Amino acid sequence: MKIIKLVSLLVVFVVVSCSIENPPETKELTDEIILNTLRKENEHIILNWSILKDPEFESYEVLRSESKQPDSFESLTIVSNNQKTDYIDTDVPFDPQVSYKIVGHLNQNSASIESNTEIYGRPEILALNGQIDQVIPQFEKNRFFLIDRNGFISILDYQKQEIIKTLSIESRIGYADIHKYNGKEELYVPRNDGWIYIYDANTFELLDRIDTGRASSSIVYSLNKLFVSTDAWTQKPLKIYDRQSGEIIEETGDFELTRIRKVPNTATDILEISLSIAPVDQDFYRFDNDGMLLEHRDDIYHGDFDLDANIFNFFPDTNYFITGRKGAIYDIDMIYQSRLPQGYLEFSSFGFNEDENIIYAGCSNERSIQKYDLNDFSQQGFIKTESYPQFIFRINQQIIIIGRSSRSYNSRFIFEIINL
């Protein structure tokens, strides 16, 4: 009996080996191209198609899409030899559906010939719709608020790995904030049409709205006050409103339409980074408990070092922050300290492990999260990822990633979990 089982296993091994080493027979057709069933080998996808025997032949073009939209295909390569009918995709997108097709280009007087479409499917991968410009975590509720500045907000339950609620807003919006007010959790959304909309953060019920008369790019709540960056360039663009009355309390600021953040463990210390000027600039503001300005400090570098309003994290002790594609490190007084040794890497987001003194740095141009020592910033290795990280969050013994499926223009946002 054991001998029979062994022979059976050998037969299966030979059949599988032959299917990998010997590609499907290539046919010769004059008026169509047939793309054969895709074959996966290790992390690669192998394409093979029929020969186009047309005297007007000029080239094959290999196209790929990671979206269900019919016009979202992009070119991977051009093959000018009509006898070469195979291609290996060595950078397969981390997407639930990757589609391929071949286009045979003929001379200018003839129409192109398009093959059938073949699909490589992985339905277990969770794709997230739309653009994601901001992620607000609520770890105590196992959820993320995903903000699309085109006017869409969704709540992702990262334990269930599903979108549990969505909100569509008929305006372009800015960077939002969430806070508890009068016992109810509220979502504050600055809008491009001159309004601040206030929603119940759990139901998305509209609770209130404030007429600012200005397009707004960012909002922060603190001490029953709303700190809002507006487009009031000829006036004072940073405006402070009373949450209850909606009345304006104070006006200050240097630059319009910036991104503002409240410094953790403070009541009213605000860091501001510009979004629409070059070089990128930063400012520090301190307000009293009534929302009146106490202190304003300007940037002393004005572009000397890396700075990015969207790639930004405070250190766990809140005495420093890290920002930009190069991982520049500043103290809370906006004094440049150092940067991470990144080489060719371009950072997209940061996280921390205080227990092991580790900085995690997600990379937008490589499928990896780099590890650095929290004290001396030395390289400590890396973690391989399936997506290109855009936002990373360390939660217990996991890193949760909101990443890109690939580096192509039609890539999608993807949910990924790494177990540490």
PDB file of C-alpha atoms in Angstrom, residues 33-38 47 63-65 67 70 73 97-103 114-120:
ATOM      1  CA  ILE A  33      -5.157  36.668 -30.133  1.00  0.00           C
ATOM      2  CA  ILE A  34      -5.976  34.122 -27.470  1.00  0.00           C
ATOM      3  CA  LEU A  35      -4.528  34.747 -24.014  1.00  0.00           C
ATOM      4  CA  ASN A  36      -4.209  31.396 -22.281  1.00  0.00           C
ATOM      5  CA  THR A  37      -5.109  30.718 -18.660  1.00  0.00           C
ATOM      6  CA  LEU A  38      -2.738  32.550 -16.336  1.00  0.00           C
ATOM      7  CA  LEU A  47       1.241  34.993 -19.464  1.00  0.00           C
ATOM      8  CA  LEU A  63      -1.951  45.329 -20.423  1.00  0.00           C
ATOM      9  CA  ARG A  64      -2.885  44.921 -16.770  1.00  0.00           C
ATOM     10  CA  SER A  65      -5.638  46.266 -14.556  1.00  0.00           C
ATOM     11  CA  SER A  67      -9.718  47.500 -11.013  1.00  0.00           C
ATOM     12  CA  PRO A  70     -12.994  48.605 -18.258  1.00  0.00           C
ATOM     13  CA  PHE A  73      -5.783  48.991 -18.076  1.00  0.00           C
ATOM     14  CA  GLN A  97      -8.704  41.032  -8.904  1.00  0.00           C
ATOM     15  CA  VAL A  98      -5.852  41.536 -11.350  1.00  0.00           C
ATOM     16  CA  SER A  99      -6.787  41.382 -15.046  1.00  0.00           C
ATOM     17  CA  TYR A 100      -4.555  40.944 -18.102  1.00  0.00           C
ATOM     18  CA  LYS A 101      -5.057  41.195 -21.847  1.00  0.00           C
ATOM     19  CA  ILE A 102      -2.921  41.441 -24.988  1.00  0.00           C
ATOM     20  CA  VAL A 103      -3.360  43.964 -27.795  1.00  0.00           C
ATOM     21  CA  GLU A 114      -7.476  42.666 -28.711  1.00  0.00           C
ATOM     22  CA  SER A 115      -7.330  39.372 -26.858  1.00  0.00           C
ATOM     23  CA  ASN A 116      -9.675  37.966 -24.277  1.00  0.00           C
ATOM     24  CA  THR A 117      -9.174  39.072 -20.644  1.00  0.00           C
ATOM     25  CA  GLU A 118      -7.831  36.656 -18.048  1.00  0.00           C
ATOM     26  CA  ILE A 119      -8.207  37.307 -14.307  1.00  0.00           C
ATOM     27  CA  TYR A 120      -6.042  36.388 -11.335  1.00  0.00           C
TER      28      TYR A 120
END
